[in-house]
Coordinates of C-alpha atoms in Angstrom, one line a residue:
X1 CA -88.9 52.9 6.8
X2 CA -88.7 50.2 4.1
X3 CA -86.4 52.5 2.0
X4 CA -84.0 52.8 4.9
X5 CA -84.2 49.1 5.5
X6 CA -83.3 48.4 1.9
X7 CA -80.5 50.9 2.0
X8 CA -79.1 49.2 5.1
X9 CA -79.3 45.8 3.6
X10 CA -77.7 46.7 0.4
X11 CA -75.3 49.4 1.8
X12 CA -72.2 47.6 0.5
X13 CA -73.6 47.3 -3.0
X14 CA -74.5 51.0 -3.0
X15 CA -71.0 51.9 -1.8
X16 CA -69.4 49.9 -4.5
X17 CA -71.7 51.5 -7.2
X18 CA -71.6 55.1 -6.0
X19 CA -68.0 55.5 -4.9
X20 CA -66.6 55.3 -8.5
X21 CA -69.5 57.5 -9.8
X22 CA -68.9 60.2 -7.2
X23 CA -65.1 60.3 -7.9
X24 CA -65.5 60.1 -11.7
X25 CA -65.1 63.9 -12.3
X26 CA -61.5 63.6 -11.1
X27 CA -60.2 61.8 -14.1
X28 CA -62.7 63.4 -16.5
X29 CA -62.0 67.0 -15.7
X30 CA -58.2 66.8 -15.0
X31 CA -57.5 64.1 -17.6
X32 CA -53.9 63.4 -16.5
X33 CA -52.2 60.2 -15.6
X34 CA -51.8 61.4 -12.0
X35 CA -55.5 62.1 -11.7
X36 CA -56.4 58.7 -13.2
X37 CA -54.1 56.9 -10.8
X38 CA -55.4 59.0 -7.9
X39 CA -59.0 57.9 -8.9
X40 CA -57.9 54.3 -8.7
X41 CA -56.2 54.9 -5.4
X42 CA -59.2 56.6 -3.8
X43 CA -61.6 53.8 -4.9
X44 CA -59.2 51.2 -3.5
X45 CA -58.8 53.2 -0.3
X46 CA -62.5 53.5 0.3
X47 CA -63.1 49.8 -0.4
X48 CA -60.3 48.7 1.9
X49 CA -61.4 51.0 4.7
X50 CA -65.0 50.0 4.5
X51 CA -64.4 46.4 3.4
X52 CA -67.3 46.7 0.9
X53 CA -65.5 44.0 -1.0
X54 CA -63.1 41.4 0.4
X55 CA -59.7 42.9 0.8
X56 CA -58.1 40.5 -1.7
X57 CA -60.8 41.2 -4.3
X58 CA -60.2 45.0 -4.0
X59 CA -56.5 44.3 -4.4
X60 CA -57.3 43.0 -7.9
X61 CA -58.6 46.4 -9.1
X62 CA -55.2 47.8 -10.2
X63 CA -55.1 44.9 -12.7
X64 CA -58.4 46.1 -14.1
X65 CA -58.1 49.9 -14.0
X66 CA -54.5 50.6 -14.8
X67 CA -54.6 49.0 -18.3
X68 CA -57.9 50.8 -19.0
X69 CA -56.4 54.2 -18.1
X70 CA -53.2 53.5 -20.0
X71 CA -51.0 53.7 -16.8
X72 CA -49.5 50.3 -17.1
X73 CA -50.0 47.4 -19.5
X74 CA -51.9 44.3 -18.3
X75 CA -48.7 42.2 -18.5
X76 CA -46.7 44.6 -16.4
X77 CA -49.4 44.9 -13.8
X78 CA -49.7 41.2 -13.5
X79 CA -46.0 40.8 -12.9
X80 CA -46.3 43.0 -9.8
X81 CA -48.7 40.5 -8.1
X82 CA -45.9 38.0 -7.5
X83 CA -42.7 39.2 -6.0
X84 CA -39.8 37.9 -3.9
X85 CA -42.1 38.4 -0.9
X86 CA -44.4 35.5 -2.0
X87 CA -41.5 33.0 -2.1
X88 CA -40.5 34.1 1.4
X89 CA -44.1 33.6 2.5
X90 CA -44.3 30.1 1.0
X91 CA -41.2 29.0 2.9
X92 CA -42.3 30.4 6.2
X93 CA -45.8 28.8 5.9
X94 CA -44.1 25.4 5.3
X95 CA -42.4 25.8 8.7
X96 CA -45.6 27.0 10.3
X97 CA -47.5 24.0 8.9
X98 CA -45.1 21.6 10.3
X99 CA -45.0 23.3 13.7
X100 CA -48.8 23.1 13.9
X101 CA -49.1 19.6 12.6
X102 CA -46.7 18.0 15.1
X103 CA -47.9 20.1 18.1
X104 CA -44.4 21.7 18.6
X105 CA -46.1 25.0 19.4
X106 CA -47.9 23.5 22.4
X107 CA -44.7 22.0 23.7
X108 CA -42.9 25.4 23.4
X109 CA -45.7 27.4 25.0
X110 CA -46.3 25.0 27.9
X111 CA -42.5 24.5 28.6
X112 CA -41.9 28.3 28.8
X113 CA -44.9 28.8 31.1
X114 CA -43.6 26.0 33.4
X115 CA -40.2 27.7 33.6
X116 CA -41.5 30.9 35.0
X117 CA -43.5 29.4 37.9
X118 CA -47.2 29.6 39.1
X119 CA -47.4 33.0 40.7
X120 CA -50.2 34.8 38.7
X121 CA -48.0 37.7 37.6
X122 CA -45.2 35.4 36.5
X123 CA -47.7 33.0 34.9
X124 CA -49.0 35.9 32.8
X125 CA -45.5 36.9 31.9
X126 CA -44.8 33.3 30.9
X127 CA -47.8 33.2 28.6
X128 CA -46.8 36.5 27.1
X129 CA -43.2 35.5 26.4
X130 CA -44.2 32.1 24.9
X131 CA -46.8 33.7 22.7
X132 CA -44.5 36.5 21.6
X133 CA -41.8 33.9 20.7
X134 CA -44.2 31.8 18.7
X135 CA -45.5 34.9 16.9
X136 CA -42.0 35.7 15.7
X137 CA -42.3 32.7 13.4
X138 CA -46.0 32.1 13.0
X139 CA -48.8 34.5 12.1
X140 CA -50.3 36.6 15.0
X141 CA -53.7 35.0 14.3
X142 CA -52.6 31.4 14.3
X143 CA -50.5 32.0 17.4
X144 CA -53.4 33.5 19.4
X145 CA -55.6 30.6 18.2
X146 CA -53.0 28.0 19.4
X147 CA -52.3 29.5 22.8
X148 CA -55.8 30.6 23.8
X149 CA -57.1 27.0 24.5
X150 CA -54.2 26.5 26.9
X151 CA -55.1 29.9 28.6
X152 CA -58.7 29.0 28.7
X153 CA -57.9 25.7 30.4
X154 CA -55.9 27.5 33.0
X155 CA -58.7 30.1 33.5
X156 CA -61.3 27.4 33.9
X157 CA -59.0 25.7 36.4
X158 CA -58.8 28.9 38.4
X159 CA -62.6 28.8 38.7
X160 CA -62.6 25.1 39.5
X161 CA -60.0 25.6 42.3
X162 CA -62.0 28.4 43.8
X163 CA -65.1 26.2 43.8
X164 CA -63.2 23.4 45.4
X165 CA -61.8 25.6 48.2
X166 CA -65.3 26.9 49.0
X167 CA -66.7 23.4 48.9
X168 CA -64.1 22.2 51.4
X169 CA -64.6 25.2 53.7
X170 CA -68.4 25.0 53.7
X171 CA -68.7 21.2 53.3
X172 CA -71.5 21.7 50.8
X173 CA -69.8 19.8 48.1
X174 CA -67.6 16.7 48.0
X175 CA -65.4 14.8 45.6
X176 CA -61.8 15.0 44.5
X177 CA -60.0 17.9 42.9
X178 CA -60.0 18.2 39.2
X179 CA -56.4 17.6 38.0
X180 CA -56.7 18.8 34.5
X181 CA -58.8 19.8 31.6
X182 CA -58.9 18.6 28.1
X183 CA -57.6 21.3 25.9
X184 CA -59.2 22.3 22.6
X185 CA -57.2 21.6 19.5
X186 CA -58.5 24.7 17.8
X187 CA -60.8 27.6 18.3
X188 CA -62.5 27.4 14.9
X189 CA -65.7 25.9 16.4
X190 CA -65.5 28.1 19.5
X191 CA -68.8 29.7 20.5
X192 CA -68.6 33.4 19.8
X193 CA -71.7 34.4 21.7
X194 CA -70.7 36.0 25.0
X195 CA -73.8 34.9 26.8
X196 CA -73.3 31.3 25.7
X197 CA -69.7 31.5 26.8
X198 CA -70.8 32.5 30.3
X199 CA -73.1 29.5 30.7
X200 CA -71.2 26.7 28.9
X201 CA -67.9 25.0 29.7
X202 CA -65.1 24.9 27.1
X203 CA -65.8 22.3 24.5
X204 CA -63.7 19.2 25.0
X205 CA -63.7 19.2 28.8
X206 CA -64.0 16.0 30.8
X207 CA -67.0 15.0 32.8
X208 CA -65.2 16.0 36.0
X209 CA -64.7 19.5 34.5
X210 CA -68.5 19.6 33.7
X211 CA -69.2 18.7 37.3
X212 CA -67.0 21.5 38.5
X213 CA -68.7 23.9 36.2
X214 CA -72.0 23.0 37.7
X215 CA -70.6 23.6 41.1
X216 CA -69.3 27.0 40.0
X217 CA -72.8 27.7 38.7
X218 CA -74.2 27.1 42.2
X219 CA -71.6 29.6 43.6
X220 CA -72.9 32.4 41.4
X221 CA -73.6 35.7 42.9
X222 CA -77.5 35.9 42.9
X223 CA -77.4 39.7 42.2
X224 CA -74.9 39.8 39.3
X225 CA -75.6 36.3 37.9
X226 CA -72.0 36.1 36.8
X227 CA -70.2 32.7 36.6
X228 CA -67.1 34.0 38.4
X229 CA -66.9 33.2 42.1
X230 CA -65.0 36.4 42.8
X231 CA -64.2 39.6 40.9
X232 CA -60.5 38.7 41.1
X233 CA -61.2 35.5 39.0
X234 CA -63.0 37.6 36.4
X235 CA -60.1 40.1 36.3
X236 CA -57.6 37.3 35.9
X237 CA -59.5 35.9 32.9
X238 CA -59.6 39.3 31.3
X239 CA -55.9 39.8 32.0
X240 CA -54.9 36.5 30.4
X241 CA -57.0 37.0 27.3
X242 CA -55.5 40.5 26.6
X243 CA -52.0 39.3 27.3
X244 CA -52.3 36.7 24.6
X245 CA -53.6 39.0 21.8
X246 CA -51.2 41.9 22.7
X247 CA -48.1 39.7 23.0
X248 CA -48.9 37.9 19.7
X249 CA -48.9 41.3 18.0
X250 CA -45.8 42.5 19.8
X251 CA -43.9 39.3 19.0
X252 CA -44.7 39.7 15.3
X253 CA -42.8 43.0 15.3
X254 CA -39.4 41.3 15.8
X255 CA -38.9 39.5 12.5
X256 CA -39.6 40.3 8.9
X257 CA -41.6 37.2 8.6
X258 CA -43.5 37.8 11.9
X259 CA -46.3 39.7 10.4
X260 CA -47.5 40.7 6.9
X261 CA -46.9 44.4 7.5
X262 CA -43.2 43.8 8.0
X263 CA -43.0 41.7 4.8
X264 CA -44.9 44.3 2.8
X265 CA -42.6 47.1 4.0
X266 CA -39.4 45.0 3.2
X267 CA -40.6 44.2 -0.3
X268 CA -41.8 47.8 -1.0
X269 CA -38.5 49.2 0.3
X270 CA -36.3 46.8 -1.6
X271 CA -38.2 47.4 -4.8
X272 CA -38.2 51.2 -4.5
X273 CA -34.6 51.5 -3.3
X274 CA -32.8 48.5 -4.8
X275 CA -29.3 49.9 -4.2
X276 CA -29.8 50.0 -0.4
X277 CA -29.7 46.4 0.6
X278 CA -29.8 47.3 4.2
X279 CA -33.2 45.7 5.2
X280 CA -32.8 42.0 5.8
X281 CA -33.7 39.5 8.5
X282 CA -30.7 40.4 10.7
X283 CA -30.9 44.2 10.5
X284 CA -34.7 44.1 11.1
X285 CA -34.2 41.9 14.2
X286 CA -31.6 44.3 15.6
X287 CA -33.8 47.3 15.2
X288 CA -37.1 45.8 16.4
X289 CA -36.1 43.3 19.1
X290 CA -35.2 45.9 21.7
X291 CA -38.4 47.7 21.0
X292 CA -40.5 44.6 21.3
X293 CA -38.9 43.5 24.6
X294 CA -39.5 47.0 26.1
X295 CA -43.1 47.1 24.8
X296 CA -43.8 43.6 26.1
X297 CA -42.5 44.3 29.5
X298 CA -44.2 47.6 29.9
X299 CA -47.5 46.2 28.6
X300 CA -47.2 43.4 31.2
X301 CA -46.8 45.9 34.0
X302 CA -49.7 48.1 32.6
X303 CA -52.1 45.2 32.3
X304 CA -51.2 43.6 35.6
X305 CA -51.7 47.0 37.3
X306 CA -55.0 47.6 35.5
X307 CA -56.7 44.4 36.3
X308 CA -55.0 42.8 39.4
X309 CA -52.8 45.6 40.9
X310 CA -49.0 45.3 41.0
X311 CA -47.8 44.0 44.4
X312 CA -44.0 43.7 44.2
X313 CA -43.9 42.1 47.7
X314 CA -46.3 39.3 46.6
X315 CA -44.5 38.8 43.3
X316 CA -41.0 38.3 44.7
X317 CA -41.8 36.4 47.9
X318 CA -39.6 33.5 48.6
X319 CA -40.1 30.3 50.6
X320 CA -43.8 30.7 51.1
X321 CA -46.4 28.0 50.6
X322 CA -48.2 28.1 47.3
X323 CA -51.9 29.0 47.4
X324 CA -54.6 26.6 46.2
X325 CA -55.0 28.7 43.0
X326 CA -51.3 28.6 42.3
X327 CA -51.3 24.8 42.8
X328 CA -54.2 24.6 40.3
X329 CA -52.3 26.7 37.7
X330 CA -49.3 24.4 38.0
X331 CA -51.4 21.3 37.9
X332 CA -53.2 22.0 34.7
X333 CA -50.1 23.1 32.9
X334 CA -48.2 20.0 34.0
X335 CA -51.0 17.7 33.1
X336 CA -51.3 19.3 29.6
X337 CA -47.5 19.0 29.1
X338 CA -47.6 15.3 30.2
X339 CA -50.3 14.6 27.6
X340 CA -47.8 15.6 24.8
X341 CA -45.5 12.7 25.9
X342 CA -41.8 12.6 25.0
X343 CA -40.7 14.8 22.2
X344 CA -41.2 13.0 18.8
X345 CA -38.8 12.5 15.9
X346 CA -41.0 14.8 13.8
X347 CA -40.8 17.6 16.4
X348 CA -37.0 17.3 16.6
X349 CA -36.6 17.5 12.8
X350 CA -39.0 20.5 12.7
X351 CA -37.0 22.2 15.5
X352 CA -33.7 21.6 13.8
X353 CA -35.0 23.0 10.5
X354 CA -36.4 26.0 12.4
X355 CA -33.0 26.8 13.9
X356 CA -31.2 26.2 10.6
X357 CA -33.6 28.6 8.9
X358 CA -33.1 31.3 11.5
X359 CA -29.3 30.8 11.5
X360 CA -29.1 31.1 7.7
X361 CA -31.3 34.2 7.8
X362 CA -29.0 35.9 10.4
X363 CA -25.7 34.9 8.8
X364 CA -26.6 35.7 5.1
X365 CA -25.5 39.3 5.4
X366 CA -25.1 40.3 9.1
X367 CA -23.5 43.7 8.3
X368 CA -20.7 43.6 10.9
X369 CA -19.0 40.5 9.3
X370 CA -19.1 38.9 5.9
X371 CA -22.0 36.5 5.5
X372 CA -22.5 33.3 3.5
X373 CA -23.9 35.4 0.6
X374 CA -20.2 36.4 -0.1
X375 CA -19.7 32.8 -1.4
X376 CA -21.8 33.9 -4.4
X377 CA -19.8 37.1 -5.0
X378 CA -20.3 36.9 -8.8
X379 CA -24.1 37.4 -8.2
X380 CA -24.4 40.1 -5.5
X381 CA -27.9 40.5 -4.2
X382 CA -29.2 37.5 -6.0
X383 CA -29.7 35.3 -2.9
X384 CA -32.2 36.8 -0.4
X385 CA -34.1 35.7 2.6
X386 CA -36.6 34.1 0.4
X387 CA -33.9 31.8 -1.0
X388 CA -33.3 30.4 2.5
X389 CA -37.0 30.1 3.2
X390 CA -37.5 28.1 0.0
X391 CA -34.6 25.8 0.7
X392 CA -35.9 24.9 4.1
X393 CA -39.5 24.9 2.9
X394 CA -38.7 22.2 0.3
X395 CA -37.0 20.0 2.9
X396 CA -40.4 19.7 4.7
X397 CA -41.8 18.0 1.6
X398 CA -38.8 15.7 1.3
X399 CA -37.8 14.5 4.8
X400 CA -39.8 11.3 5.8
X401 CA -42.0 11.7 8.8
X402 CA -43.6 8.2 9.1
X403 CA -44.2 5.1 7.1
X404 CA -47.4 4.4 5.3
X405 CA -48.7 0.8 5.7
X406 CA -51.4 -1.4 4.3
X407 CA -52.8 -4.7 5.1
X408 CA -52.3 -7.5 2.6
X409 CA -55.0 -10.2 1.8
X410 CA -53.1 -12.5 4.1
X411 CA -53.5 -10.0 7.0
X412 CA -49.9 -8.9 7.0
X413 CA -49.2 -5.2 7.6
X414 CA -46.5 -4.0 5.2
X415 CA -45.0 -0.6 4.5
X416 CA -45.5 0.7 0.9
X417 CA -44.5 4.4 1.1
X418 CA -43.6 7.2 3.4
X419 CA -45.3 10.4 4.4
X420 CA -43.2 13.7 4.5
X421 CA -43.3 16.2 7.3
X422 CA -46.0 18.1 5.5
X423 CA -48.1 17.4 2.4
X424 CA -49.3 19.9 -0.2
X425 CA -52.9 19.6 1.0
X426 CA -51.8 20.5 4.6
X427 CA -49.7 23.4 3.2
X428 CA -52.7 24.7 1.2
X429 CA -54.9 24.7 4.3
X430 CA -52.5 27.0 6.1
X431 CA -51.2 29.2 3.2
X432 CA -52.9 32.7 3.4
X433 CA -53.6 33.2 -0.3
X434 CA -55.8 36.2 0.5
X435 CA -52.8 38.0 2.0
X436 CA -50.6 37.0 -0.9
X437 CA -53.1 38.6 -3.3
X438 CA -53.6 41.7 -1.1
X439 CA -49.9 42.3 -0.9
X440 CA -49.6 41.8 -4.7
X441 CA -52.3 44.4 -5.2
X442 CA -50.3 46.8 -3.0
X443 CA -47.2 46.3 -5.1
X444 CA -49.2 46.9 -8.3
X445 CA -50.7 50.1 -6.8
X446 CA -47.2 51.3 -5.8
X447 CA -45.9 50.6 -9.3
X448 CA -48.8 52.5 -10.8
X449 CA -48.2 55.5 -8.6
X450 CA -44.6 55.6 -9.8
X451 CA -45.4 55.1 -13.5
X452 CA -48.1 57.8 -13.5
X453 CA -46.0 60.3 -11.6
X454 CA -48.5 60.5 -8.7
X455 CA -45.8 59.7 -6.2
X456 CA -43.6 62.6 -7.4
X457 CA -46.6 64.9 -7.4
X458 CA -47.5 63.9 -3.8
X459 CA -43.9 64.4 -2.7
X460 CA -43.7 67.9 -4.2
X461 CA -47.0 68.9 -2.5
X462 CA -45.8 67.6 0.8
X463 CA -42.4 69.3 0.7
X464 CA -43.5 72.3 2.9
X465 CA -43.6 69.8 5.7
X466 CA -39.8 70.0 5.7
X467 CA -40.1 73.1 7.8
X468 CA -41.4 71.0 10.8
X469 CA -39.0 69.4 13.2
X470 CA -38.1 65.8 12.3
X471 CA -39.5 64.3 15.5
X472 CA -42.9 66.0 14.9
X473 CA -43.1 64.6 11.3
X474 CA -42.3 61.1 12.6
X475 CA -44.8 61.4 15.5
X476 CA -47.6 62.7 13.2
X477 CA -47.0 59.8 10.7
X478 CA -46.9 57.2 13.5
X479 CA -50.1 58.5 15.1
X480 CA -51.8 58.6 11.7
X481 CA -51.1 54.9 11.0
X482 CA -51.9 53.9 14.5
X483 CA -55.3 55.5 14.3
X484 CA -56.0 54.2 10.8
X485 CA -55.1 50.6 11.6
X486 CA -57.8 50.5 14.3
X487 CA -60.5 50.7 11.7
X488 CA -58.7 49.2 8.7
X489 CA -56.7 46.0 8.2
X490 CA -53.0 46.3 9.0
X491 CA -51.9 45.1 5.6
X492 CA -54.3 47.4 3.8
X493 CA -53.1 50.4 5.9
X494 CA -49.4 49.9 5.3
X495 CA -50.0 49.1 1.6
X496 CA -52.0 52.3 1.2
X497 CA -49.5 54.6 3.0
X498 CA -46.1 53.4 1.9
X499 CA -46.5 54.9 -1.6
X500 CA -47.3 58.2 0.1
X501 CA -44.8 58.2 3.0
X502 CA -41.8 57.3 0.7
X503 CA -42.1 60.4 -1.5
X504 CA -42.8 62.5 1.5
X505 CA -39.4 61.6 3.0
X506 CA -37.7 62.2 -0.3
X507 CA -39.4 65.6 -0.8
X508 CA -38.2 66.9 2.6
X509 CA -34.7 65.3 2.0
X510 CA -35.0 63.0 5.0
X511 CA -33.7 59.4 5.2
X512 CA -36.8 57.4 4.1
X513 CA -36.1 54.8 6.9
X514 CA -36.6 57.6 9.4
X515 CA -40.3 57.7 8.5
X516 CA -41.0 54.2 7.1
X517 CA -39.6 52.1 10.0
X518 CA -41.7 53.8 12.8
X519 CA -44.7 53.9 10.6
X520 CA -44.4 50.2 9.8
X521 CA -44.0 49.2 13.4
X522 CA -47.0 51.4 14.5
X523 CA -49.2 49.8 11.8
X524 CA -49.3 46.7 14.0
X525 CA -50.6 48.6 17.0
X526 CA -54.3 47.6 16.5
X527 CA -55.1 47.1 20.2
X528 CA -58.3 49.0 20.9
X529 CA -61.2 47.0 19.3
X530 CA -62.1 43.4 18.8
X531 CA -62.5 44.0 15.1
X532 CA -59.1 45.8 14.8
X533 CA -57.3 42.5 14.1
X534 CA -58.2 38.8 14.1
X535 CA -56.2 37.9 17.2
X536 CA -58.3 40.5 19.2
X537 CA -61.5 38.8 17.8
X538 CA -60.3 35.4 18.8
X539 CA -59.7 36.2 22.5
X540 CA -62.9 38.3 22.6
X541 CA -64.9 35.4 21.4
X542 CA -64.2 33.5 24.7
X543 CA -66.7 35.8 26.5
X544 CA -64.5 37.1 29.3
X545 CA -64.0 40.6 27.9
X546 CA -66.2 43.6 27.1
X547 CA -65.4 46.2 24.4
X548 CA -64.5 48.8 27.1
X549 CA -62.1 46.4 28.7
X550 CA -60.2 46.2 25.4
X551 CA -60.4 49.9 24.8
X552 CA -59.0 50.9 28.2
X553 CA -56.2 48.3 28.1
X554 CA -55.4 48.9 24.4
X555 CA -55.2 52.7 24.8
X556 CA -52.4 52.2 27.4
X557 CA -50.6 49.7 25.2
X558 CA -50.9 52.0 22.2
X559 CA -49.3 54.9 24.1
X560 CA -46.5 52.6 25.3
X561 CA -45.9 51.3 21.8
X562 CA -45.7 54.7 20.0
X563 CA -43.5 56.0 22.8
X564 CA -41.1 53.1 22.6
X565 CA -40.9 53.3 18.8
X566 CA -40.2 57.0 19.0
X567 CA -37.5 56.3 21.6
X568 CA -35.9 53.6 19.4
X569 CA -36.0 55.8 16.3
X570 CA -33.9 58.5 17.9
X571 CA -31.5 56.1 19.8
X572 CA -30.4 52.6 18.8
X573 CA -31.9 52.8 15.2
X574 CA -29.8 55.8 14.3
X575 CA -26.4 54.2 14.1
X576 CA -27.8 51.0 12.5
X577 CA -28.8 52.9 9.3
X578 CA -27.1 56.3 9.7
X579 CA -30.5 57.9 9.8
X580 CA -29.2 61.5 10.2
X581 CA -27.7 61.3 6.7
X582 CA -29.7 61.5 3.4
X583 CA -28.5 58.3 1.7
X584 CA -27.0 58.0 -1.8
X585 CA -29.4 55.2 -2.6
X586 CA -32.5 57.5 -2.3
X587 CA -33.4 59.8 -5.2
X588 CA -32.8 63.5 -4.9
X589 CA -35.9 65.7 -5.4
X590 CA -35.0 69.0 -7.0
X591 CA -37.2 71.3 -4.8
X592 CA -36.8 69.3 -1.6
X593 CA -36.3 71.4 1.5
X594 CA -33.9 70.5 4.2
X595 CA -35.6 70.0 7.6

């Protein structure tokens, strides 16, 4: 038993040691550049899938192995780790830092929820829309972390309202209604133990909220021991949690900067096919926005039906008195919005820069009209989306946000300097350096596959797939990435598969976008498990959900997502990129077979 215990304890170390040893015959026996690159690829794939090493550490392996195998020089590998993508990421993170620092995200989220009303179904849709909108510009993880405290406050208010109604009806309890809950500023210190979540109030609540929690505790069902007064309350909490994580993922689909997988695809595509110049902020938004809207709407219907039922009569009723629960929902949201006070100068400047960045992205090269990039006609293709992101990002370090003051020996308070909208220290705390290294490793891996000839070899071996119908090839690749991304990181999945899918499309003489776009979109569909992506883990940590809740709900959303992506691929995306035609910017493979 001790042996098995030691194996379990040091399983990651054993995997790291034995994986290269087991695969070692591949480069030794074949002794070709393709085999040596495949050896590196297999090791990285195993480490990424099992997370035996941190993802970003594994991403450094091409820098070690490619020079040793003579595939690429160390200098050339190193240059692959910093691309145009990284400049775009830096500019976007500057915007995200300012939005988080000045609480603009809370104002947007609360305002959008207030606009849709307090009916439970519409309230859920309001949370989904606001979360999806924020996720277009911020990372999915940070969006879920920002919005969940608001949702938890509303969920706790539901339970409090239920307790108050029962207290009034049975006259067992007295006191006034709790009119609001303090909202957590972040979820970093949130208790992840489900049992603790069921017995403790949300950190940061007022004394009144604690009293309400105690009353709810007295209302527990003596058989089940649950903290929820009714099953409907529990279902509502589950629904709200899942809506946040799913909508944060769906919202990230709509912009190139919305999620790391989109950025990785855009950079890989632009490097592999430099003559295309068809993937930019505007074109990506046009292809993904309709899909995201449809997925969001159908997911809302699915989740609403799964947990609360879908009563159209109740949803669209007019002129009827609000229930106590609905009054409670409205009350907590209004109170939280009031706490923000009037919009500040810093929020206004951040909002203006946000709209300017979006406008410049859309107008750079819209496609249907000439964009501002035509002003630099002498240098076509030089200015990209990262140019815009850097321009706006630098302004966040320049524009004054507030004066810095000090007290003189005489007691006088004088201004001696100013503080910009964000500081470098604040930017560093938000910047995902691990993602930057991970993506760089993916670029290095893709370059190694090209240099060694492995990409061409894979493409030639996959060319018989050209005999299959196009829709079946796309469906198989979409289901493959959707399944793989449930157990591996989204970024690692897309980084691993792009160098394989691109030569596949070329080998069967199919427009590469036909396979790459749906595969990239489906890579984000990690809905089934709490460990599938960080936003799932964040909402799961609040203790309202069980794993089977997420599996049942996520399976439906996965099916909806793949179906909508397939629909879009064969409808509105076709004229956008002329998908039925093999483009001139893609290389021609000699033995490719027409589908």
